[in-house]
Coordinates of N, CA, C and O in Angstrom, one line a residue:
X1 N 146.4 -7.3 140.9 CA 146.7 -6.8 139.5 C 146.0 -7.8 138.5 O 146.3 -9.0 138.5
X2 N 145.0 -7.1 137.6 CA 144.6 -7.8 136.8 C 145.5 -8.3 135.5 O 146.4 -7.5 135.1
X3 N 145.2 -9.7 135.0 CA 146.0 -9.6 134.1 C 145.0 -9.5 132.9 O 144.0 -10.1 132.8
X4 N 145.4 -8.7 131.9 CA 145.2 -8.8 130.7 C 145.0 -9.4 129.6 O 144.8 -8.7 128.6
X5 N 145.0 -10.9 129.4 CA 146.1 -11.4 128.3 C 144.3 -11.9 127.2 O 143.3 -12.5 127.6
X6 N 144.6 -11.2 125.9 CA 143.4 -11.3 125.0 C 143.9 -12.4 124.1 O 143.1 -13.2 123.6
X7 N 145.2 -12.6 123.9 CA 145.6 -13.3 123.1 C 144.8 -15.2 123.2 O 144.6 -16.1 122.3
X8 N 144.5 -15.2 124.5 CA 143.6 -16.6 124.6 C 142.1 -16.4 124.5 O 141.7 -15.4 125.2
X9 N 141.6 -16.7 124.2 CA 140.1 -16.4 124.2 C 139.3 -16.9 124.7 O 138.9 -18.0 124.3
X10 N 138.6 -16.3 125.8 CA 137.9 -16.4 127.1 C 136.4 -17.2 126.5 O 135.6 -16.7 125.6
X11 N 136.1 -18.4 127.1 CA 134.8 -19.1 126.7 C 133.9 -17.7 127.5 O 134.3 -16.9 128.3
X12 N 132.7 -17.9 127.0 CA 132.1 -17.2 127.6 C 131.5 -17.5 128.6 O 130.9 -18.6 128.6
X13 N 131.4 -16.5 130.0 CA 130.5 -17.0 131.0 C 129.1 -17.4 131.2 O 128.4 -17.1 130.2
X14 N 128.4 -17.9 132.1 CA 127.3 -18.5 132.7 C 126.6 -17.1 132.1 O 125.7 -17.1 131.3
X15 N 127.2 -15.9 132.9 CA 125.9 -14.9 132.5 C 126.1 -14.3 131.0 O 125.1 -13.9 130.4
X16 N 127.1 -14.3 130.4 CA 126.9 -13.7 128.9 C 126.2 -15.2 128.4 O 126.2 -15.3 127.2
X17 N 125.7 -16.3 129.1 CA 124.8 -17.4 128.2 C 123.2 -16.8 128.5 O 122.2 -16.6 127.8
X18 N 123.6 -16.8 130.0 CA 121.9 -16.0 130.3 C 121.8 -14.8 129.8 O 120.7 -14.4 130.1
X19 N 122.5 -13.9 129.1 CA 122.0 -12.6 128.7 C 121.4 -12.9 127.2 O 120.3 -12.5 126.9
X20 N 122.6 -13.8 126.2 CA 122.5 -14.2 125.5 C 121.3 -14.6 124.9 O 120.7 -14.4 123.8
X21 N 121.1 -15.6 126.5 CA 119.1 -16.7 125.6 C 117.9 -15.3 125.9 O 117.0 -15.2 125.1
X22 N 118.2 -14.1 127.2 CA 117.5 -13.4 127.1 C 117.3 -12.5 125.6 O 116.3 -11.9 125.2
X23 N 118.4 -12.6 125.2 CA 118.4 -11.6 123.7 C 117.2 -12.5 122.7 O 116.2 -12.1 122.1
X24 N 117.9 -13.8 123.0 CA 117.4 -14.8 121.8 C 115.9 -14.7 122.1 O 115.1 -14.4 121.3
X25 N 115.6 -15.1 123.5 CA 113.9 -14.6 123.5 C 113.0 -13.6 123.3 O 111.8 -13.8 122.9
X26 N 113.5 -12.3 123.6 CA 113.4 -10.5 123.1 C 113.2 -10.9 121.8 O 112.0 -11.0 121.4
X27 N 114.5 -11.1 120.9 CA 114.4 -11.0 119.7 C 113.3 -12.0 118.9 O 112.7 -11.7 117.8
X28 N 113.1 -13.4 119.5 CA 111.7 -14.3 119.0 C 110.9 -13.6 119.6 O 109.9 -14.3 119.3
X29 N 110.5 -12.9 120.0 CA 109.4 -12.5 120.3 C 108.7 -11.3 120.1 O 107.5 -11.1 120.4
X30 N 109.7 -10.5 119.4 CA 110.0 -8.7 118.7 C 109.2 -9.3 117.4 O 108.1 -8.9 116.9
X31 N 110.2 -10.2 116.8 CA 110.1 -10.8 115.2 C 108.6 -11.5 115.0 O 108.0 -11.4 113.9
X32 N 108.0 -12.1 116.1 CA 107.3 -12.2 115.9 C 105.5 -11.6 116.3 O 104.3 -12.1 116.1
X33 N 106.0 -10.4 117.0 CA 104.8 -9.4 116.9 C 105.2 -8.4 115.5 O 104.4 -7.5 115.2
X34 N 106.3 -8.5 114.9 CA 106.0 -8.0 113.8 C 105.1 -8.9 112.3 O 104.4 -8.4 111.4
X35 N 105.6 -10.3 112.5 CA 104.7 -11.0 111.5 C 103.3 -10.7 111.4 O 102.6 -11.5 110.8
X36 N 102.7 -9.6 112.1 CA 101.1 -9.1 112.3 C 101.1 -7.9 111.4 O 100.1 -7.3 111.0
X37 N 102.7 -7.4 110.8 CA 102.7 -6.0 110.1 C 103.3 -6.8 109.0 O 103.0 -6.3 107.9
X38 N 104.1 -7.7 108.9 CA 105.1 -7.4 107.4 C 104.9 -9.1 107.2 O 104.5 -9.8 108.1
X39 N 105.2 -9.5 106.2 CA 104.7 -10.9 105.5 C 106.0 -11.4 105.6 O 106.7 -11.4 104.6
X40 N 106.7 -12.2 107.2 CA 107.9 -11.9 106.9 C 108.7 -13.5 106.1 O 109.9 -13.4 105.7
X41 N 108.1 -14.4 106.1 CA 108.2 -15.1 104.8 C 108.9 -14.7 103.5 O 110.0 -15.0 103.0
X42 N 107.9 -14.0 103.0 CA 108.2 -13.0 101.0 C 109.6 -12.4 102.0 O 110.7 -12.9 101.6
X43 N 109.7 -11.6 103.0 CA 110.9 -10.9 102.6 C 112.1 -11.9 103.3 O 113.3 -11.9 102.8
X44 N 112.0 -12.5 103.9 CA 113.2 -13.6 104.4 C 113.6 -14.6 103.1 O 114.8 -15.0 103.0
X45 N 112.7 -15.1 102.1 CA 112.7 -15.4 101.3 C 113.3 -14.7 99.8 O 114.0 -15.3 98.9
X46 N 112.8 -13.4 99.8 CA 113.2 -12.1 98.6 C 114.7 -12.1 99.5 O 115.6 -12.7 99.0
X47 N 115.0 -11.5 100.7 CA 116.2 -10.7 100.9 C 117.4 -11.8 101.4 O 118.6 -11.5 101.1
X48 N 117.1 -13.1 102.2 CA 118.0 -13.9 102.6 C 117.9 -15.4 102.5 O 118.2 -16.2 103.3
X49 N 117.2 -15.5 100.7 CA 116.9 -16.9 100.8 C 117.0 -17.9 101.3 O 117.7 -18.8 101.0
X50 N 116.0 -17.8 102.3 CA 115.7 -18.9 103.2 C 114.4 -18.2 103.8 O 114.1 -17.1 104.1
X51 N 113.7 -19.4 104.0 CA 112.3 -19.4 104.2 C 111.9 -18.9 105.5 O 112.7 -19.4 106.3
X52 N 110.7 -18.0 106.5 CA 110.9 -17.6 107.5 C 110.0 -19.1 108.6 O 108.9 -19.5 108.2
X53 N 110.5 -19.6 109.6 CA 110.1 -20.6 110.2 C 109.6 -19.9 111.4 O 110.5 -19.8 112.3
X54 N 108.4 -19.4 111.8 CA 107.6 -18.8 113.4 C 108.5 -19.9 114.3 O 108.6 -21.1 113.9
X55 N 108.9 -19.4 115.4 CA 109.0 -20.7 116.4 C 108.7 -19.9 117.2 O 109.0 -18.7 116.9
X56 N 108.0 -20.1 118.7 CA 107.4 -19.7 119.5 C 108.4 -19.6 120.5 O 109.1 -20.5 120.7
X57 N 108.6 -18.3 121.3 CA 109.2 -18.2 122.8 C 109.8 -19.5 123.5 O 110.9 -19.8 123.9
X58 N 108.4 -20.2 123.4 CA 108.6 -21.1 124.4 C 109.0 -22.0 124.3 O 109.1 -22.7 125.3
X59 N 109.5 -22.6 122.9 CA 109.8 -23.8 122.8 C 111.8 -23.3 122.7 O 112.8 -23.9 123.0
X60 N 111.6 -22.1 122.4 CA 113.2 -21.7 122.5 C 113.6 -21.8 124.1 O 114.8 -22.0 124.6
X61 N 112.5 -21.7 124.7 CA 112.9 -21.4 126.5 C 113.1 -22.6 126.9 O 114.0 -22.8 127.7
X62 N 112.2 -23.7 126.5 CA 112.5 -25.2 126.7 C 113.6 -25.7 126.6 O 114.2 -26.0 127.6
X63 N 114.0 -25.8 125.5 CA 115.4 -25.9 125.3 C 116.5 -25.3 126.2 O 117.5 -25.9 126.4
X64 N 116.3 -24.4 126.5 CA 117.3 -23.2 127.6 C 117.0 -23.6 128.6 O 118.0 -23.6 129.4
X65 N 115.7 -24.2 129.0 CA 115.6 -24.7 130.4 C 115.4 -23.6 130.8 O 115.9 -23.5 132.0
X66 N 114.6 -22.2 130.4 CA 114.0 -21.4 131.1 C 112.4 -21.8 131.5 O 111.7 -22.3 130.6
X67 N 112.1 -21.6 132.5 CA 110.7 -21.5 132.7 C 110.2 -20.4 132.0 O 110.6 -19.2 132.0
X68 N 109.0 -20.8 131.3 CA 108.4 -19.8 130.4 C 107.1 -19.3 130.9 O 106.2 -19.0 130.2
X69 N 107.1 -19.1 132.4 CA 106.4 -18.4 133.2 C 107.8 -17.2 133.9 O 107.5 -16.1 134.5
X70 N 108.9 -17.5 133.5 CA 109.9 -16.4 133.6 C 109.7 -15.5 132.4 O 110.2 -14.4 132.5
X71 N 109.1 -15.9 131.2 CA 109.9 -14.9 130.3 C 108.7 -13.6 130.3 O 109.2 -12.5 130.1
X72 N 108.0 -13.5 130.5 CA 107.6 -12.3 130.7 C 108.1 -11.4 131.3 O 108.3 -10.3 130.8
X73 N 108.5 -11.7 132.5 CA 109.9 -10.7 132.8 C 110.9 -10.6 132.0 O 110.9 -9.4 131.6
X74 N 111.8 -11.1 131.5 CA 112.3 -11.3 130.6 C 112.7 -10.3 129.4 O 113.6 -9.5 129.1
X75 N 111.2 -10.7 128.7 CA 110.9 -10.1 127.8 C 110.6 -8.3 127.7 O 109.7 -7.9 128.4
X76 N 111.2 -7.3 126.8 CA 110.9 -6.1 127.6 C 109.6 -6.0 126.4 O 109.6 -6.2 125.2
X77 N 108.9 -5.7 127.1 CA 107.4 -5.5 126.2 C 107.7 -3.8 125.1 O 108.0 -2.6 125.3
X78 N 107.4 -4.7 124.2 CA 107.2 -2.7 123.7 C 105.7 -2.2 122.9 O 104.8 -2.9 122.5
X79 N 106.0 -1.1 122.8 CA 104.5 -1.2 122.3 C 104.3 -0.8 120.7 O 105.1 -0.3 119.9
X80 N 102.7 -1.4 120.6 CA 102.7 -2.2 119.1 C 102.8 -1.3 118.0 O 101.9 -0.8 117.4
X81 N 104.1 -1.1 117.9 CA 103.8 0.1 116.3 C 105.1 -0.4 115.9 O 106.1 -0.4 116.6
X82 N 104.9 -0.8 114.4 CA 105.6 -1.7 113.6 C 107.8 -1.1 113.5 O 108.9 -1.7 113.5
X83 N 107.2 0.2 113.6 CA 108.4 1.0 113.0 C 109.2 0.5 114.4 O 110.1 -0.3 114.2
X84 N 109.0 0.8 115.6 CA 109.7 0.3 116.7 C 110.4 -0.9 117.3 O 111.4 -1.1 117.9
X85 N 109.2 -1.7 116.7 CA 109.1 -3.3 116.8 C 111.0 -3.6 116.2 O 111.9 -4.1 116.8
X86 N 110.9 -3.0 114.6 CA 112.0 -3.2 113.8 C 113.2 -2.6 114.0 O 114.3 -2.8 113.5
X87 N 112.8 -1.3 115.0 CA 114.3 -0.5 115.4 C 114.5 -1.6 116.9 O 115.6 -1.4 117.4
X88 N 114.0 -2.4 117.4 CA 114.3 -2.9 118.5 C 114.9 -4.1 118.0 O 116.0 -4.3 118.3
X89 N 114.2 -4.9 117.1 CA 114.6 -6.2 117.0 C 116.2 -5.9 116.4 O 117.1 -6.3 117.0
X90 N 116.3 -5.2 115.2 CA 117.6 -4.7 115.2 C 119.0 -4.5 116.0 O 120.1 -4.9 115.8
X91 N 118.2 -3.8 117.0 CA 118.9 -3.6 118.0 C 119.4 -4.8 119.0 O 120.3 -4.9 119.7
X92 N 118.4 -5.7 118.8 CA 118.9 -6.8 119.9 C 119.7 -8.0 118.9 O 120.4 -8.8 119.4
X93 N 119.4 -7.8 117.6 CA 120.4 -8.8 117.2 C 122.0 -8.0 116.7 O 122.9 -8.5 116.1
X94 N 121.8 -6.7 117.2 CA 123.6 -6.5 116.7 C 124.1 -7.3 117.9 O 125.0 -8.1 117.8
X95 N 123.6 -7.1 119.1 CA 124.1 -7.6 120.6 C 124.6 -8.9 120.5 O 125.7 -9.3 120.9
X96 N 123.3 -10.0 119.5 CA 123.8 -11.4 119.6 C 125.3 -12.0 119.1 O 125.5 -12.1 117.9
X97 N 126.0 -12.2 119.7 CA 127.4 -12.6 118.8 C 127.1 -14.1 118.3 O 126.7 -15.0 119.0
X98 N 127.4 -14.0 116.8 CA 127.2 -15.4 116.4 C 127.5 -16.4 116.7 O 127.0 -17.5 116.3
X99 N 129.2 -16.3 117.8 CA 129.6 -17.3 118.2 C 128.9 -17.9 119.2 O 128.7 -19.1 119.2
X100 N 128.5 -16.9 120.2 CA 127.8 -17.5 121.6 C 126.4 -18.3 121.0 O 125.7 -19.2 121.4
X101 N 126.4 -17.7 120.1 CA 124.5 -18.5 119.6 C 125.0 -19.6 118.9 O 124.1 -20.3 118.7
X102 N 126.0 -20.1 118.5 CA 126.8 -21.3 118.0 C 127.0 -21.8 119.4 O 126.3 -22.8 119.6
X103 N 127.6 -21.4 120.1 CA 128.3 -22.3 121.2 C 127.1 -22.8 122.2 O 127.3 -23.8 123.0
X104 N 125.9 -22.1 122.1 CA 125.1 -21.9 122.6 C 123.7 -23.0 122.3 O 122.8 -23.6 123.0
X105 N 123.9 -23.0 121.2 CA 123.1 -23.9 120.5 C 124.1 -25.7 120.3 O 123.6 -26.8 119.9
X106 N 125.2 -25.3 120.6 CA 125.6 -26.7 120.7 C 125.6 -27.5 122.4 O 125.6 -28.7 122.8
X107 N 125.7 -26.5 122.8 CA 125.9 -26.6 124.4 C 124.0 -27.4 125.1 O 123.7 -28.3 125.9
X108 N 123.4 -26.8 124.4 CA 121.8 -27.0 124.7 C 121.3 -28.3 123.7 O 120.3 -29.0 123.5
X109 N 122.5 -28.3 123.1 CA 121.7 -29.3 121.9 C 120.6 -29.4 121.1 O 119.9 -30.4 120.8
X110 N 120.5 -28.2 120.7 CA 119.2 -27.7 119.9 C 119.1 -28.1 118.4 O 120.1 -27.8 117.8
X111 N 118.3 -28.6 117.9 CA 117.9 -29.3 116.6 C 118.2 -28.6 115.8 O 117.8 -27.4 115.9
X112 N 119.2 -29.1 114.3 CA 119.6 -28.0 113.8 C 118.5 -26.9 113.0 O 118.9 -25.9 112.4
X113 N 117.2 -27.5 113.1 CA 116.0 -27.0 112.0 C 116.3 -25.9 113.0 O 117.0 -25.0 112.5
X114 N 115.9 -25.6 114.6 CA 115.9 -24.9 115.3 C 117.2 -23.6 115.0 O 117.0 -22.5 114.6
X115 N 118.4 -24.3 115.3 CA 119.0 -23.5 114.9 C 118.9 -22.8 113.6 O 119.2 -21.7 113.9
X116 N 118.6 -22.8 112.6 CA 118.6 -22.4 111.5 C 117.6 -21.5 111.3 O 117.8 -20.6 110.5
X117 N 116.3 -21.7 112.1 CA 115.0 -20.6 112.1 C 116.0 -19.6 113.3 O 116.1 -18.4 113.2
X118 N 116.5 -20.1 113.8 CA 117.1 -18.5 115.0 C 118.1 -17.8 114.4 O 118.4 -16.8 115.0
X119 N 118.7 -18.2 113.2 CA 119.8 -17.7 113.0 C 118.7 -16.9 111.8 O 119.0 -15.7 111.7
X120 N 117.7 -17.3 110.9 CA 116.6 -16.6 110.4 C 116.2 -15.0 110.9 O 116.3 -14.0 110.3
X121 N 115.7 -15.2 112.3 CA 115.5 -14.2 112.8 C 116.5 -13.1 112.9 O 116.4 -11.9 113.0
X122 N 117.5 -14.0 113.1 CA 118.8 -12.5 113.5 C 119.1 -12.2 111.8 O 119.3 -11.1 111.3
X123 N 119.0 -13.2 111.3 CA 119.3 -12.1 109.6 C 118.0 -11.1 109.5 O 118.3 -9.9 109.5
X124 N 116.8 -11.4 109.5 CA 115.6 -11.2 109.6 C 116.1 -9.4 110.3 O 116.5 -8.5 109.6
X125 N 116.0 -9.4 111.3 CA 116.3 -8.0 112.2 C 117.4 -7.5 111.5 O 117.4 -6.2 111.5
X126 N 118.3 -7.9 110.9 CA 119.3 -6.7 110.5 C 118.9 -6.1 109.2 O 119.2 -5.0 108.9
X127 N 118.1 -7.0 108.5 CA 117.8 -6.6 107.1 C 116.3 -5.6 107.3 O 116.1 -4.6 106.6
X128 N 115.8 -6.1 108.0 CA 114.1 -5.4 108.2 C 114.0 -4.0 108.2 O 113.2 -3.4 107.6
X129 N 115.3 -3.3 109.2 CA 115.4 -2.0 109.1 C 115.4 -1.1 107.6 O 114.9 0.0 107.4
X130 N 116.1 -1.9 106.7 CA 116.3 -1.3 105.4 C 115.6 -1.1 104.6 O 115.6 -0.2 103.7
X131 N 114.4 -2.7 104.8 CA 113.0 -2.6 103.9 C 112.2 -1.6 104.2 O 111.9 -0.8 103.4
X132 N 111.7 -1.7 105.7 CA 111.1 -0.7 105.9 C 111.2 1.0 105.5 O 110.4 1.7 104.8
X133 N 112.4 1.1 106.2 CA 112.4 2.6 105.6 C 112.6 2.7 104.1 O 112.8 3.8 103.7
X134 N 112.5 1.8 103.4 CA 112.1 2.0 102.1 C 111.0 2.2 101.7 O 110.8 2.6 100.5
X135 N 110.4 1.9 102.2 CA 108.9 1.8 102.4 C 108.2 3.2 102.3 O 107.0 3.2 102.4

């Protein structure tokens, strides 16, 4: 009989951390085949004042202690047309729960500049959808 009890709240497991850093690398890496379509600086800057910081895959994977000869698997490739890029990245940052990228970034010991460009990106994908179709 399983028990139920929500009232304590369950740290998250080994794999919601490995799903987690896979989101966090999808999504660095979504955001940043879109910086080839949209200036995303002016709009991280115009829409969530704060400045947009590129950080590359791999130095996020370092930190995770992924091998970054893994992330290509990893990563789901999509193909290059901007409108997509922005319904994906979207999509992978409603998934990220802020807490696990908090617990997650303290657990790995990630620099807070770091933290702060990743937390960039996930504002970055929620807001992008709206610019665009305004567009």
């Amino acid at each position: 009989m399983m028990s139920n009890s929500n009232h304590k709240k369950k740290l998250p497991s080994f794999e919601e951390y490995a799903e987690a850093i896979t989101k966090i690398l999808n999504l660095v890496y979504t955001i940043n085949q879109l910086s080839q379509y949209y200036n995303l600086n002016q709009i991280s800057t115009q829409y969530l004042n704060e400045p947009f910081t590129p950080i590359s895959p791999k130095t996020v994977a370092n930190y995770f202690g992924v091998q970054y000869n893994k992330i290509p698997n990893i990563v789901q490739q999509t193909q290059y047309n901007p409108v997509a890029l922005v319904t994906k990245a979207s999509r992978i940052a409603e998934q990220i729960q802020p807490d696990v990228l908090n617990s997650l970034t303290s657990i790995y010991n990630i620099e807070p500049e770091l933290v702060k460009s990743l937390q960039v990106y996930v504002q970055l994908a929620q807001v992008l959808p709206k610019i665009v179709s305004n567009q």
